[in-house]
mmCIF file of C-alpha atoms in Angstrom:
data_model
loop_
_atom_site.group_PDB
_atom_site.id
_atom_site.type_symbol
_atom_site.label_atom_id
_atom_site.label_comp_id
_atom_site.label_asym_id
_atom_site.label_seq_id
_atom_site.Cartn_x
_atom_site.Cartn_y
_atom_site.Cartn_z
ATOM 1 C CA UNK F 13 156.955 78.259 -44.336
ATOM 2 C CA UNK F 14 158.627 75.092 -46.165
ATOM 3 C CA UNK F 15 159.605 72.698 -44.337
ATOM 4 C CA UNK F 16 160.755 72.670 -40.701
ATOM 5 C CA UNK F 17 162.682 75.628 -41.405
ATOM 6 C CA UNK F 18 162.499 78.395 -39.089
ATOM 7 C CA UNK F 19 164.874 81.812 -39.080
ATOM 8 C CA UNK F 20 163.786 82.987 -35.520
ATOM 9 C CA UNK F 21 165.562 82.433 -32.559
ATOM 10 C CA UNK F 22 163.062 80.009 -30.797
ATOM 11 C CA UNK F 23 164.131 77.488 -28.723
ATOM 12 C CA UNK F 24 161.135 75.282 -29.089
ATOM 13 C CA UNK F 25 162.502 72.964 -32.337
ATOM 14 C CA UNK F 26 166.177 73.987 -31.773
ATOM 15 C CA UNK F 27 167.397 70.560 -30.499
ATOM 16 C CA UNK F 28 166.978 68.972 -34.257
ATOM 17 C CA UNK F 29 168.117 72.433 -35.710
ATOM 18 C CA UNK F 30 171.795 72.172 -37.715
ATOM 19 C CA UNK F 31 172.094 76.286 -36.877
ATOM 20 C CA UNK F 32 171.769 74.496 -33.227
ATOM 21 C CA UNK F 33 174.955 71.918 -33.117
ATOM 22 C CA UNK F 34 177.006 74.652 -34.890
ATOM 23 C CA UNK F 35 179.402 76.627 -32.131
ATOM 24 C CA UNK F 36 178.898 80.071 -31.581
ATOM 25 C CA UNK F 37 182.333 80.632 -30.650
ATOM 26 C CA UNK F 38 185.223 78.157 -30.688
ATOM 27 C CA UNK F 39 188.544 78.500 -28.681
ATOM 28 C CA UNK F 40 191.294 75.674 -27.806
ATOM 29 C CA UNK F 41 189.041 74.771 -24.566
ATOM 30 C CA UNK F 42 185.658 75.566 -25.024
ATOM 31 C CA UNK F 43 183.118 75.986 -27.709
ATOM 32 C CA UNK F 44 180.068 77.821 -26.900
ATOM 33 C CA UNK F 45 176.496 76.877 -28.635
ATOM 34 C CA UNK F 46 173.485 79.174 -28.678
ATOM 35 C CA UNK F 47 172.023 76.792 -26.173
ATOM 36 C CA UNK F 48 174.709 77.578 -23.448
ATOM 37 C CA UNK F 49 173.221 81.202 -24.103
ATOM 38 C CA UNK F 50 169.613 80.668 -23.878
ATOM 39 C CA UNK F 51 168.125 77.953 -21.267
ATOM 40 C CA UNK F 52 165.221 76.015 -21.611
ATOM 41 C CA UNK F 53 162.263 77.032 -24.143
ATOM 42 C CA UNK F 54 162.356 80.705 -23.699
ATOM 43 C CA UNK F 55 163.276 83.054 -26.493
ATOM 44 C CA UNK F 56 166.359 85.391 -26.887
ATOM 45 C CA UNK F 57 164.157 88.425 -26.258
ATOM 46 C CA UNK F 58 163.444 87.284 -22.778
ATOM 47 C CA UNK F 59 167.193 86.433 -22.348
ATOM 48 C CA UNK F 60 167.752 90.320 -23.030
ATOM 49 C CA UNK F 61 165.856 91.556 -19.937
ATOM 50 C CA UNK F 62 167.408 95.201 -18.446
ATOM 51 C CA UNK F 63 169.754 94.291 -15.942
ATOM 52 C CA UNK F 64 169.730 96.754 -12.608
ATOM 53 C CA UNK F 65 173.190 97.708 -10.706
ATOM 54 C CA UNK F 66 173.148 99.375 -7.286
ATOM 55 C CA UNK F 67 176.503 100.483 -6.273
ATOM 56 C CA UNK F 68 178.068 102.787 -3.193
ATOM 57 C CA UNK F 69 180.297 105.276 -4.765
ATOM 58 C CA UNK F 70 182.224 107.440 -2.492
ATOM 59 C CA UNK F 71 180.398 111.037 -2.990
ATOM 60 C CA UNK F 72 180.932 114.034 -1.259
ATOM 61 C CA UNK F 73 179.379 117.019 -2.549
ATOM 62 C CA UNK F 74 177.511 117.731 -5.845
ATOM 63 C CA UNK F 75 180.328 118.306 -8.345
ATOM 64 C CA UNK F 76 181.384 114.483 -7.231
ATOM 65 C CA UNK F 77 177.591 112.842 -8.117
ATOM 66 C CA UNK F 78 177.364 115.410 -11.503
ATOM 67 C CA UNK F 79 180.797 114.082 -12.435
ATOM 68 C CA UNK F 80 179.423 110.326 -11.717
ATOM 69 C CA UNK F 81 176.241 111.428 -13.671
ATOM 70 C CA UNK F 82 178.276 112.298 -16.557
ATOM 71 C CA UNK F 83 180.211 109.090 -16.711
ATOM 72 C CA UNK F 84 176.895 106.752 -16.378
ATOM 73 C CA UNK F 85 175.005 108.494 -18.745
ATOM 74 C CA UNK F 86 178.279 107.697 -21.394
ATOM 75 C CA UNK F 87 177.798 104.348 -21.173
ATOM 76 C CA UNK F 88 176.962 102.175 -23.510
ATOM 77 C CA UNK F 89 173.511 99.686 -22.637
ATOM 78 C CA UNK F 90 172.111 102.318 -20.056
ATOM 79 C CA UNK F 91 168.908 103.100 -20.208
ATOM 80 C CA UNK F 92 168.227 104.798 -16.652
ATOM 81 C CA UNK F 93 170.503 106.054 -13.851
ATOM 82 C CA UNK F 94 169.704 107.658 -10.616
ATOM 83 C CA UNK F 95 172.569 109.590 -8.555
ATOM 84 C CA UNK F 96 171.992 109.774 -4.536
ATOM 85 C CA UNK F 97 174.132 112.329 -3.166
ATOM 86 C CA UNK F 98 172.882 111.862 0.736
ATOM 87 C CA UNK F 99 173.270 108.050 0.441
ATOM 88 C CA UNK F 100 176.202 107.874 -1.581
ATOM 89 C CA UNK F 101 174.156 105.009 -3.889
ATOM 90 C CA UNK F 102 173.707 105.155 -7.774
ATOM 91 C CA UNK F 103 171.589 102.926 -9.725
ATOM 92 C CA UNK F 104 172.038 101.853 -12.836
ATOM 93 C CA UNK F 105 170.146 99.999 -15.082
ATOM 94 C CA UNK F 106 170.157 98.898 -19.038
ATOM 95 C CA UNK F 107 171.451 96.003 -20.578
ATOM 96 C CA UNK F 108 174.163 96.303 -19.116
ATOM 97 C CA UNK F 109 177.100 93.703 -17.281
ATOM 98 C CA UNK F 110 177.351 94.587 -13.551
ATOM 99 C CA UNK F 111 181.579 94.149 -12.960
ATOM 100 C CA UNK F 112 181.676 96.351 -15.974
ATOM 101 C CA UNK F 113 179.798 99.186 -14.841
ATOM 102 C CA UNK F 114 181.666 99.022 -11.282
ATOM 103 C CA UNK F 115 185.209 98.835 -12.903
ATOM 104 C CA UNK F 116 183.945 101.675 -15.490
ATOM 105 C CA UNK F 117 182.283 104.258 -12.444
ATOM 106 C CA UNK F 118 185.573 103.038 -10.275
ATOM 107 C CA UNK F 119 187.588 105.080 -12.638
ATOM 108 C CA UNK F 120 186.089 107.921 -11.897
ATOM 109 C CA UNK F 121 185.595 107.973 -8.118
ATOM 110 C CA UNK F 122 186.121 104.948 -5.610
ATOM 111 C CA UNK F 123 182.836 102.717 -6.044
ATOM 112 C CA UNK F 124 181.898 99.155 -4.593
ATOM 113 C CA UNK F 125 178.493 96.929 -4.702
ATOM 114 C CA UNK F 126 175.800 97.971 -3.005
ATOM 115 C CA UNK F 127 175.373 95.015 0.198
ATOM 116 C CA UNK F 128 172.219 95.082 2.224
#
């Protein structure tokens, strides 16, 4: 490696790093840097960590959760899904933005966050 030069995406030297100060994204009131992504010293990898939705969606027999089913498993990010019938409760998990799911299965049938 020459120099100081690095073309990962480690936060460890990024302070000093020009790729650092650049914006990512620049609008009339904000700009946003790669360290307004990523906090701290940890990587982007372990920014990227599956994200896991649990939501109540208003089920009532079988053709209801398979037409659920079929919507979740459409999704872009998903990795896993799991359809309750009985409890009315799907999971969902992937990388993956919570509202988005919810506003995407809320198409589809009437669905709200899961609340203990």
């Amino acid at each position: 490696m020459l120099g100081s030069s690095c073309s990962c995406f480690c936060m460890n030297n990024a302070l000093d790093d020009e790729f650092e100060r650049k914006p990512l994204m620049v609008s009339e009131k904000t700009q946003l840097r790669l360290k307004d992504v990523v906090s701290g010293k940890q990587t982007l990898a372990f920014q990227l960590k599956p994200k896991m939705v649990v939501l109540r969606v208003s089920m009532h027999c079988h053709g209801c959760a398979r037409k659920v089913e079929k919507h979740i498993s459409k999704l872009d990010g998903v990795t896993s899904y799991k359809v309750d019938l009985e409890s009315k409760r799907v999971v969902v998990i992937g990388d993956i933005i919570p509202f988005e799911v919810l506003e995407s299965v809320s198409k589809v049938k009437n669905a709200e966050l899961w609340t203990s």
